[in-house]
Coordinates of C-alpha atoms in Angstrom, one line a residue:
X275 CA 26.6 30.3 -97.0
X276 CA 28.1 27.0 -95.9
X277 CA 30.7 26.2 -93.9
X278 CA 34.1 26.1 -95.2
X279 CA 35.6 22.7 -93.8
X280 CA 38.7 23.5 -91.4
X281 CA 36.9 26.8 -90.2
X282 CA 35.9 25.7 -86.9
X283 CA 38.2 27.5 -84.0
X284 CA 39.2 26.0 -81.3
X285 CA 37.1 27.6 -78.8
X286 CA 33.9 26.6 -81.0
X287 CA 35.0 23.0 -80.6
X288 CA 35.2 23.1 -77.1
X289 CA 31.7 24.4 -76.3
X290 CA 30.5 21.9 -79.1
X291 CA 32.1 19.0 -76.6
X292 CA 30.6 20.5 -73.4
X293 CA 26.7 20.6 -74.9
X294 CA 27.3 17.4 -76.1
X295 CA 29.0 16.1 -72.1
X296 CA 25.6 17.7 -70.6
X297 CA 23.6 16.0 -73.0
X298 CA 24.9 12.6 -72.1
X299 CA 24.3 13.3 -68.7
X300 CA 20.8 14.4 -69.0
X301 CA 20.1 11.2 -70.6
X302 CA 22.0 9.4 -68.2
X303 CA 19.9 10.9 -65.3
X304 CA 16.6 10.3 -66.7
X305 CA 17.9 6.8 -68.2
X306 CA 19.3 5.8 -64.5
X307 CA 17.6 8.2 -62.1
X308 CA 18.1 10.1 -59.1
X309 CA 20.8 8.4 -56.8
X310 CA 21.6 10.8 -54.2
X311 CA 20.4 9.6 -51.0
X312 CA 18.3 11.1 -48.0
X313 CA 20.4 12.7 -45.5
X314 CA 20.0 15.0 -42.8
X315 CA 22.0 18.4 -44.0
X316 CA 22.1 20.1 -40.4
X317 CA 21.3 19.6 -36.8
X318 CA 21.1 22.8 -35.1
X319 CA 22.1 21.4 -31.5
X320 CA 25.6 19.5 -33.2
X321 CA 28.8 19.6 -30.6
X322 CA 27.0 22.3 -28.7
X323 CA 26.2 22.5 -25.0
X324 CA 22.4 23.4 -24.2
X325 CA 21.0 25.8 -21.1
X326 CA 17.4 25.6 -19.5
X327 CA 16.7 28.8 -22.5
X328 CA 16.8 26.2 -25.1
X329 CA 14.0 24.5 -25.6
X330 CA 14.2 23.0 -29.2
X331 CA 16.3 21.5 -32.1
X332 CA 15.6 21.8 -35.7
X333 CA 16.7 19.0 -38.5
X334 CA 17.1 19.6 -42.3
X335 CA 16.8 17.4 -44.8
X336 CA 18.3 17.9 -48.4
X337 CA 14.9 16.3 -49.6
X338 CA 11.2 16.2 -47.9
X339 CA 10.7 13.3 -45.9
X340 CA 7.6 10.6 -44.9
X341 CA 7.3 12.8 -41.4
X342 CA 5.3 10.3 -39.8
X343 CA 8.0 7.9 -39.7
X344 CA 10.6 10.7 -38.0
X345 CA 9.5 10.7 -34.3
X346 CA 9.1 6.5 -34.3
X347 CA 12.7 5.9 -35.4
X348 CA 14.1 9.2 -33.6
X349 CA 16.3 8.1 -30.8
X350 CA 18.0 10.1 -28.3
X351 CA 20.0 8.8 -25.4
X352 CA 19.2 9.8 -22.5
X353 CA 15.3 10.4 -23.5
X354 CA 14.0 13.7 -24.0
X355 CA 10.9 14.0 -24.7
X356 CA 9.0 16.2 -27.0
X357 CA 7.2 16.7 -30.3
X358 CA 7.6 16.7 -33.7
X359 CA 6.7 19.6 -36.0
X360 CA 8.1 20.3 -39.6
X361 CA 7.8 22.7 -42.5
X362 CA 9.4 21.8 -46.1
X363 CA 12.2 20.1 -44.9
X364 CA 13.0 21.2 -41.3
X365 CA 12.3 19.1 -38.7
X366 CA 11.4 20.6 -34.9
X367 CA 11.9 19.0 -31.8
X368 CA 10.3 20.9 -29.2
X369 CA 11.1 19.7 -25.6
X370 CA 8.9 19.1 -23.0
X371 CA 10.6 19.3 -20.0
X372 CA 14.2 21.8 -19.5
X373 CA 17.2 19.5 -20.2
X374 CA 18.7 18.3 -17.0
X375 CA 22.4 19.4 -16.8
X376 CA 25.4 18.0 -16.8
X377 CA 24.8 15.1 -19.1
X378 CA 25.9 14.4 -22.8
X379 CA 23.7 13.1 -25.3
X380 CA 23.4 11.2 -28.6
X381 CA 20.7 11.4 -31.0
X382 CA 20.0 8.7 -33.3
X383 CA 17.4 9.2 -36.9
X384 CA 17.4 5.9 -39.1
X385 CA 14.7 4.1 -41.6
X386 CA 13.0 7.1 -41.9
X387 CA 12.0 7.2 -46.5
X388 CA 12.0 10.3 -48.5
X389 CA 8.3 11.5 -49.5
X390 CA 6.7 9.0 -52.4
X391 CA 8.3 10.5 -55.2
X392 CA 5.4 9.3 -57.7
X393 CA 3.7 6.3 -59.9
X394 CA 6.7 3.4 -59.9
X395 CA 9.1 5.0 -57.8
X396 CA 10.2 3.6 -54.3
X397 CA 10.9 6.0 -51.8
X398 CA 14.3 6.1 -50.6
X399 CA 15.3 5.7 -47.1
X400 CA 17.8 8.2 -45.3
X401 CA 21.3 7.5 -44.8
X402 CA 21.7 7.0 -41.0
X403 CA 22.2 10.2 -38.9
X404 CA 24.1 10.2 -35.4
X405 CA 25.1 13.3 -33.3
X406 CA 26.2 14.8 -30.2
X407 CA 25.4 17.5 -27.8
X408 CA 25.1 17.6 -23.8
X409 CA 23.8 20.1 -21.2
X410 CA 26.0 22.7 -19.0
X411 CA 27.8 21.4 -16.1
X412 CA 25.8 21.7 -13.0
X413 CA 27.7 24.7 -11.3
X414 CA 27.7 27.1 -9.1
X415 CA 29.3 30.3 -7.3
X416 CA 29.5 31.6 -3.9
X417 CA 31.5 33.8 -1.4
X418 CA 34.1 32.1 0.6
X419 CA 34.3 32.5 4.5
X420 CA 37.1 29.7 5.1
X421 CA 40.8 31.2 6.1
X422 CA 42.6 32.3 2.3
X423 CA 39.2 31.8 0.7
X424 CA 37.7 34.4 2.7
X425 CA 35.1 36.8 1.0
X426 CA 37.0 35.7 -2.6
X427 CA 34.5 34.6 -5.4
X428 CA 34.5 30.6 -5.5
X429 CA 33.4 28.0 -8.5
X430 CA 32.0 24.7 -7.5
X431 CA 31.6 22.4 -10.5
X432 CA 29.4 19.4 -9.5
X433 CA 29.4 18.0 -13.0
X434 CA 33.7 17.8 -12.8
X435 CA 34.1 17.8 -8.7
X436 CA 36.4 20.8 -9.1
X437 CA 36.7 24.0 -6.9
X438 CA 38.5 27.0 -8.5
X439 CA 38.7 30.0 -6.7
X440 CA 38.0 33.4 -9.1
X441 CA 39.4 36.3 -7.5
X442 CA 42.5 37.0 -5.8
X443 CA 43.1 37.3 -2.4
X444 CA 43.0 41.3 -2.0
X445 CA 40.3 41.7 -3.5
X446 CA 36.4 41.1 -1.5
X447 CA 33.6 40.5 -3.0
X448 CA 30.0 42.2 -1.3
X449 CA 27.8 40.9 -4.3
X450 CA 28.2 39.5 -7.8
X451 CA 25.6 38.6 -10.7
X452 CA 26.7 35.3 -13.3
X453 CA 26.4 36.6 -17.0
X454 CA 23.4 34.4 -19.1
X455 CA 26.0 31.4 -20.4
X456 CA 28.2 31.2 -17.4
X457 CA 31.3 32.3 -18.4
X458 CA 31.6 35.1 -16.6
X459 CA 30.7 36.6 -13.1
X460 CA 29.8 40.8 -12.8
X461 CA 31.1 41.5 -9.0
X462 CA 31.9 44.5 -7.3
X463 CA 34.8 44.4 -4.7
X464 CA 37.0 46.8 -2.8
X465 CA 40.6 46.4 -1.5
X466 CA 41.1 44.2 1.5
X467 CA 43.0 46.5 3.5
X468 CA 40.6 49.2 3.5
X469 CA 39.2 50.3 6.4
X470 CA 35.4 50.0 7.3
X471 CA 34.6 53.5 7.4
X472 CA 36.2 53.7 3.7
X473 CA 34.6 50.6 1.8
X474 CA 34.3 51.7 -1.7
X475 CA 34.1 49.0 -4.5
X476 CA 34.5 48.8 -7.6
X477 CA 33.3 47.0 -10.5
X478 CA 34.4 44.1 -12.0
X479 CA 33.9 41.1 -14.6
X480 CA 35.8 37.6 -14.0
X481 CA 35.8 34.1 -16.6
X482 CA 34.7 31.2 -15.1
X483 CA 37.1 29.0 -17.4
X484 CA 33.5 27.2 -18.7
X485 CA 33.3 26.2 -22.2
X486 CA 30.0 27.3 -23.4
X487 CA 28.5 27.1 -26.9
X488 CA 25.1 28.0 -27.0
X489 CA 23.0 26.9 -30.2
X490 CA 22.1 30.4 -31.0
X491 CA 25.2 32.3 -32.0
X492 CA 29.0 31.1 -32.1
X493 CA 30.9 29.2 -29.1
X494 CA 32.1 32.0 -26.7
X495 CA 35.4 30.4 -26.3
X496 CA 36.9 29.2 -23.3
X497 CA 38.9 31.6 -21.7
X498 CA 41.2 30.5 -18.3
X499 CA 38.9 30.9 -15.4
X500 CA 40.2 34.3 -13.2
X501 CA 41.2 36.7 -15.4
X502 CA 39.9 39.6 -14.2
X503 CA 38.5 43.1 -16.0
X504 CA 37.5 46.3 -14.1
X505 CA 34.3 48.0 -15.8
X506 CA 34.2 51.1 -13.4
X507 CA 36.1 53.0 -11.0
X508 CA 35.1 54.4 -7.2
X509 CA 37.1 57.8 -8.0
X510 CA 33.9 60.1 -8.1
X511 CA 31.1 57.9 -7.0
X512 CA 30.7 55.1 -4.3
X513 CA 28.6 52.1 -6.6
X514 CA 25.5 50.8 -4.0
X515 CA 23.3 48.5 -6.1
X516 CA 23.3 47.1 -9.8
X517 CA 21.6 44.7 -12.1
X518 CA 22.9 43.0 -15.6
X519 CA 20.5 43.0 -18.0
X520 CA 19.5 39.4 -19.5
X521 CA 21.4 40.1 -22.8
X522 CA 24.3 40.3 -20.1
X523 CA 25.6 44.0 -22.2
X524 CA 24.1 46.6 -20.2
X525 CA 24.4 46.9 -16.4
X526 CA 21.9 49.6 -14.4
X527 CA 23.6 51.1 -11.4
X528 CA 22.3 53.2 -8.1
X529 CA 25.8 55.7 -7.3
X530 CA 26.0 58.3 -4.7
X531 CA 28.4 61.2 -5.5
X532 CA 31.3 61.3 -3.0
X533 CA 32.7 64.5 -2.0
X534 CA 36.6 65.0 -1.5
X535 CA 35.9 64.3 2.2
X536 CA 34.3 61.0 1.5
X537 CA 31.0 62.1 2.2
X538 CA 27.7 60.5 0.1
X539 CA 25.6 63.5 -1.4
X540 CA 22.8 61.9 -3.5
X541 CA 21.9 58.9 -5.1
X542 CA 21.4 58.7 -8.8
X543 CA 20.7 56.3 -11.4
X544 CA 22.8 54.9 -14.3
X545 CA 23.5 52.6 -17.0
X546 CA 26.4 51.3 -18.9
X547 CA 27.7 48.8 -21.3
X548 CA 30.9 46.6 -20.8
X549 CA 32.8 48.4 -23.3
X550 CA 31.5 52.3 -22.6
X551 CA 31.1 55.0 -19.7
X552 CA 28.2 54.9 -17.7
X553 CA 24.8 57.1 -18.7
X554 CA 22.9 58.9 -16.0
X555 CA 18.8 58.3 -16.5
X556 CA 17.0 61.0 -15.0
X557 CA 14.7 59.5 -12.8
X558 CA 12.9 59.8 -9.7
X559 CA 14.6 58.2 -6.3
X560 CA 13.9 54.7 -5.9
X561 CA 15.3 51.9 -3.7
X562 CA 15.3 48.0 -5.0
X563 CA 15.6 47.4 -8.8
X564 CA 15.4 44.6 -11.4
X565 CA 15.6 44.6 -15.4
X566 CA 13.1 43.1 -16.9
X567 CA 14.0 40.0 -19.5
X568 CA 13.7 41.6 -22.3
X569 CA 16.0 44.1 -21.2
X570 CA 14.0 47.2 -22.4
X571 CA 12.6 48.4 -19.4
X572 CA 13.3 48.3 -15.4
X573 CA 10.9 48.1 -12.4
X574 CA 12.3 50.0 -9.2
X575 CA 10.7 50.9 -6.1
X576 CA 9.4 54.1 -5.6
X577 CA 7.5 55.7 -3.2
X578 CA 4.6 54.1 -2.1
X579 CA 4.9 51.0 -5.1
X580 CA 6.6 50.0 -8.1
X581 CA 7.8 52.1 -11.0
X582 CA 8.2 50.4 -14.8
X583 CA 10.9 52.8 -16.0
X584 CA 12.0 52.6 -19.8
X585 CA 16.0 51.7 -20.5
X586 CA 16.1 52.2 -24.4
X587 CA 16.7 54.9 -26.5
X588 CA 16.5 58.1 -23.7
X589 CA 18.3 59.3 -21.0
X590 CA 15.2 60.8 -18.8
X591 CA 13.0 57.8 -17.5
X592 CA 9.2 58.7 -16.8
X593 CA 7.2 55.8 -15.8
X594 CA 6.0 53.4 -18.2
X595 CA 3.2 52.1 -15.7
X596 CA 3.1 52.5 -12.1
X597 CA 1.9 49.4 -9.1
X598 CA 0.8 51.1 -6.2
X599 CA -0.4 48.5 -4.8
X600 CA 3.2 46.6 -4.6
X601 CA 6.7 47.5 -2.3
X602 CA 8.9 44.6 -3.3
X603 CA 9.6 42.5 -6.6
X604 CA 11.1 39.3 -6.1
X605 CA 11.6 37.9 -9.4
X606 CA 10.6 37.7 -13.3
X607 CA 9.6 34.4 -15.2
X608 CA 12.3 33.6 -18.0
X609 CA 9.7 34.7 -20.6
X610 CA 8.7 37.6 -18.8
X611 CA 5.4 37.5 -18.7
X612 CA 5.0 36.9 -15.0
X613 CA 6.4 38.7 -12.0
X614 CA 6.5 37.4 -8.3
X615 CA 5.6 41.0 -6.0
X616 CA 4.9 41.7 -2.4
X617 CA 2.3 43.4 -0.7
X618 CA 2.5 44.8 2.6
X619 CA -1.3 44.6 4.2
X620 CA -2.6 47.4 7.0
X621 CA -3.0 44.1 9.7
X622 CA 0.4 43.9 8.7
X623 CA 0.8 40.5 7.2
X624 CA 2.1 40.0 3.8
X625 CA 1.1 39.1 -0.1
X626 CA 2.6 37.4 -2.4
X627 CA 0.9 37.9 -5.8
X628 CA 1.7 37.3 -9.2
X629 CA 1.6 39.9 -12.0
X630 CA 1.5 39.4 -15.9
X631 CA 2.9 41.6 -18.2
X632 CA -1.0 42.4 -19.2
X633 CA -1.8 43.8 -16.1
X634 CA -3.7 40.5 -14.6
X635 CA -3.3 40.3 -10.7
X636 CA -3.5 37.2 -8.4
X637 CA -2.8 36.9 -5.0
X638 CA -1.1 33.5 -4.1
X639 CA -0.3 33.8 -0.2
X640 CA -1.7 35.7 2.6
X641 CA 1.6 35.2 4.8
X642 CA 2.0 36.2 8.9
X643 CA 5.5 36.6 8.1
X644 CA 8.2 37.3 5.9
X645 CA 8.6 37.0 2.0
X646 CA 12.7 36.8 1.7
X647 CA 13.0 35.3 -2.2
X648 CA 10.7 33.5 -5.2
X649 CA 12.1 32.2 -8.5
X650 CA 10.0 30.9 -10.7
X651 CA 10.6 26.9 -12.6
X652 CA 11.1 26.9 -16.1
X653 CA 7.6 26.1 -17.0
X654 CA 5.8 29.4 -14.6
X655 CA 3.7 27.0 -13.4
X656 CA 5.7 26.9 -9.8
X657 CA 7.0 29.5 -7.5
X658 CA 9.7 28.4 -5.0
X659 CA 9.9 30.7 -2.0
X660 CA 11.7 31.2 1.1
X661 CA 9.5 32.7 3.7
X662 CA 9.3 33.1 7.2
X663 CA 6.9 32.0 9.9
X664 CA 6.4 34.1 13.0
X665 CA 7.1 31.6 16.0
X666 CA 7.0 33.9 18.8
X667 CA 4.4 36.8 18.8
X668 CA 5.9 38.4 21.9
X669 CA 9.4 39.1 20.3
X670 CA 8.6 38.5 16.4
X671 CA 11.2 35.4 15.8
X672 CA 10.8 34.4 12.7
X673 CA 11.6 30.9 11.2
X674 CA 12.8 30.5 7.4
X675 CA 11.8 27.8 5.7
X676 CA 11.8 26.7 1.9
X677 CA 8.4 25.8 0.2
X678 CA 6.7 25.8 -3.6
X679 CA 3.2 27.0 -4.8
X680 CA 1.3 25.4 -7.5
X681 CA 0.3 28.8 -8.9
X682 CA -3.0 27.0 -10.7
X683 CA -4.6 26.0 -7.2
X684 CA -2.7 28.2 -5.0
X685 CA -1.4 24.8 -3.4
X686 CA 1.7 25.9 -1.2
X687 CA 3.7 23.0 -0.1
X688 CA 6.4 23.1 2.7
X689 CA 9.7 21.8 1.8
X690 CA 12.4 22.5 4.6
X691 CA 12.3 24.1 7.9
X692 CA 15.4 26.1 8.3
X693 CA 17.2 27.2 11.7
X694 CA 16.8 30.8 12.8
X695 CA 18.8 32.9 11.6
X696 CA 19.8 36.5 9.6
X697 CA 20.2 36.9 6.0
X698 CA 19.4 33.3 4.1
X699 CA 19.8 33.0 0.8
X700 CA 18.1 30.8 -2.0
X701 CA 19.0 29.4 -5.5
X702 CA 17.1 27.0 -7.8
X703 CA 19.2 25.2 -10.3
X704 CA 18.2 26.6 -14.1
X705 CA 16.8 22.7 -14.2
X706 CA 14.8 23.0 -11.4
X707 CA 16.4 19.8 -9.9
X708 CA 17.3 21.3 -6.2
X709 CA 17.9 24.4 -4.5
X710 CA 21.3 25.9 -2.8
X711 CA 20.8 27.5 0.5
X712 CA 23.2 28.8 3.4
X713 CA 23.4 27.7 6.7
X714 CA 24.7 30.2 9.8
X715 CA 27.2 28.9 11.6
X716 CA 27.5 29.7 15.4
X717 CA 31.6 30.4 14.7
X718 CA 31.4 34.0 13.4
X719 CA 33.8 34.1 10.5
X720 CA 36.3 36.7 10.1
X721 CA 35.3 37.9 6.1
X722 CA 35.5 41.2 4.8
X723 CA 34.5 42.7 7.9
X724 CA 37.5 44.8 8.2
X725 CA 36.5 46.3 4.8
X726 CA 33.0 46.7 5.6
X727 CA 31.6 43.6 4.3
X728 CA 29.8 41.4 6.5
X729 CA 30.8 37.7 5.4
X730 CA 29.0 35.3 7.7
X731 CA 30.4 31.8 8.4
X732 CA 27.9 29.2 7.0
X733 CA 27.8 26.0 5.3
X734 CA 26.0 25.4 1.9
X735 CA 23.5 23.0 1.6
X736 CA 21.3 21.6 -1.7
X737 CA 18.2 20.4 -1.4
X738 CA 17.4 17.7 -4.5
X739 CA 13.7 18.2 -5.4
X740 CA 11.7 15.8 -7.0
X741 CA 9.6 16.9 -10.4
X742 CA 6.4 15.5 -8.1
X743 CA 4.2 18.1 -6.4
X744 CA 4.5 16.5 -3.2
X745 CA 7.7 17.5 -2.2
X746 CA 7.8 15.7 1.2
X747 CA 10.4 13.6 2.9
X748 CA 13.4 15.5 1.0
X749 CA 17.0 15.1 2.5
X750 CA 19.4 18.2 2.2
X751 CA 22.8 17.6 1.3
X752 CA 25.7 19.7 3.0
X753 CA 28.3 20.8 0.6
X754 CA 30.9 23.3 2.0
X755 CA 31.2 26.1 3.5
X756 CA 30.8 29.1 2.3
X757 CA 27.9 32.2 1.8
X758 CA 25.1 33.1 -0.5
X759 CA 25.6 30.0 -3.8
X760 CA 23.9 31.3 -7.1
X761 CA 23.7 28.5 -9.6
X762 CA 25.0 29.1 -12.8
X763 CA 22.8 29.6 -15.7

């Protein structure tokens, strides 16, 4: 039946005009073509600052591109070098070396064409791409031993030339751990005016004040550096050794129960979160203790070797594995695959071999003297120790010094003979670039020791390496003073 004229409504008349607007622009499009233009959608390290952890940045394109021509006309200022890998349209740039830190960065992508698009058709070339992003600031923390700053948690930035001092002046610090990003310090410290006999700490997390954005969740914010949150008390039991896991969320803990006359009954072990009450794990006794990277299990010393206890999902701990061949671990690779461990021989030297997580054992030193610390570089193919030498058999005087081993060859390599002297500390930068150590003073300083922690007077010192194997000829720089630096992640 047709039509009657005038029947159309209005609504009819309105999708009639919109069929016909697409229409038009169909033709237009196939008429004039495609004239958007190549562009880079996201860059995964924009505005953010990067740690040692990260090792790559990924581009994506709103179109596939001619990938050969990516790497020739990718600039980045200063040079990183890497290589290029892609799938679809994401771009990889996977770094060859750890960024060095404390430097900003521009990378620059121009005259790179789309993919040939087919018979007649010139490729397109992107529309120029420039960014920013730059490395953490080269930092680190240590104990003070200088008048006010005495036994109070200090922040040396290198990157800025500022000091800021953490903690308040009641308060003293006998250890602290720095969370993964930096931006906050785990420290246990008890009241100032306690007596020795009574030194009890407690646990606490401080801010660093550091900015930190890392690429693979959302900025942490910058909150002012000192502000200070207790995580446990010392009411029921005294706290004598802990470790933050690498997630920095869950914190494992050796207490001793304390009896109303202030006596230590036994030692037990425990974990917690930052937001929830500590968790006993039924374990065996142990002494020394270290959570592995990926933060499921822990390896503590028991008995006559090491114990690889299980942290997830259970309260009683039975031994995952068991090294009986092993009574110290000194550190874990960032990937976790390797472990740095001690042997103690019957002629009474020492071993230091490396691990793997597949059960692979290789002795690197035979030492006639002490193993004191070992941290792997970020590519596990160096350790860098601090060991002793005995200088005297008669009396056993032993000189630290600092030295790397090539693990491949075995190669060890002295870097730095140190003076004689009681409880040395090392630190290697996340970079790998130098190493913080502490120097003994002969002035004794007056520290905690009123409160039962022993704060030794000593100046810091930072020895720059070179990324050469032959490490010879270096020249430490003095800093400050002050006890045991940790760099900052």
């Amino acid at each position: 039946m047709p039509i009657a004229k005038g029947r159309f409504m209005p609504l009819d008349r309105w999708a009639l005009s919109l069929i016909l607007g697409l229409l038009v622009a169909i033709v237009g499009l196939i008429l004039l073509g495609d004239h958007t233009v190549p562009k880079v959608k996201d860059f995964s390290w924009q505005n953010r600052q990067i740690g040692a952890e990260d090792r790559a940045f990924t581009l994506t394109f709103n179109r596939p591109m001619t990938w050969e021509k990516v790497q020739p006309n990718l600039e980045i200022t200063p040079a990183l070098e890497g290589k290029v890998s892609w799938s679809g349209r994401r771009m990889a740039y996977t770094l060859e070396n750890p960024i060095a830190y404390g430097q900003s960065f521009q990378l620059k992508l121009t005259n790179v064409p789309e993919q040939t698009r087919g018979p007649g058709r010139s490729p397109k070339l992107m529309q120029p791409f420039v960014a920013q992003f730059s490395s953490r600031d080269r930092a680190f923390v240590y104990l003070g031993t200088d008048a006010q700053e005495s036994g109070r948690l200090i922040l040396q930035n290198l990157s800025t030339q500022t000091k800021t001092v953490l903690t308040p002046e009641n308060l003293v610090v006998s250890e602290f751990k720095p969370f993964p990003f930096g931006d906050r310090i785990l420290f246990s410290a008890a009241d100032k005016n306690q007596s020795k006999s009574a030194f009890n700490p407690k646990l606490f997390s401080v801010t660093t004040g550091l900015e930190v954005h890392p690429p693979s969740q959302e900025a942490l914010g910058q909150a002012k550096a000192g502000q200070i949150q207790e995580l446990l008390d010392n009411e029921t039991y005294q706290i004598l050794k802990y470790d933050l896991g690498p997630e920095g969320e869950t914190i494992v803990l050796q207490r001793a129960r304390r009896s109303a006359q202030g006596a230590l009954g036994q030692v037990s072990l425990w974990k917690m979160s930052l937001d929830g009450p500590p968790q006993e794990i039924q374990s065996e006794p142990g002494g020394d203790f270290k959570i592995a990277p990926d933060g499921q299990s822990l390896v503590m010393a028991q008995g006559q070797g090491l114990a690889v206890l299980p942290l997830k999902g259970q309260t009683e701990a039975k031994p995952l594995d068991f090294l009986p061949e092993f009574g110290n671990l000194l550190s874990f690779s960032a990937d976790g695959t390797k472990a740095a461990v001690v042997k103690f021989n019957n002629d009474f030297t020492r071993s230091l071999f490396l691990v793997t997580n597949q059960g692979q054992q290789q002795e690197l030193a035979r030492l006639k003297g002490g193993v004191l610390a070992a941290q792997f570089d970020p590519h596990n193919q160096r350790l860098y120790c601090l060991l002793t030498q005995v200088i005297n058999d008669q009396d056993y005087e032993e000189q630290p010094y600092l030295a790397v081993i090539e693990i491949d060859s075995r190669q060890i390599t002295k870097l730095l003979d140190l003076p004689i002297q009681p409880n040395i500390t090392m630190s290697l930068a996340p970079d790998a670039t130098a190493i913080l150590f502490d120097q003994v003073l002969d002035t004794p300083a007056d520290g905690g020791a009123s409160s039962g922690v022993n704060i030794r007077a000593s100046n810091l010192w930072m020895l720059p390496l070179t990324a050469s194997a032959e490490q010879r000829q270096l020249t430490p720089v003095k800093l400050t003073m002050g006890a045991v630096p940790r760099w900052l992640p």
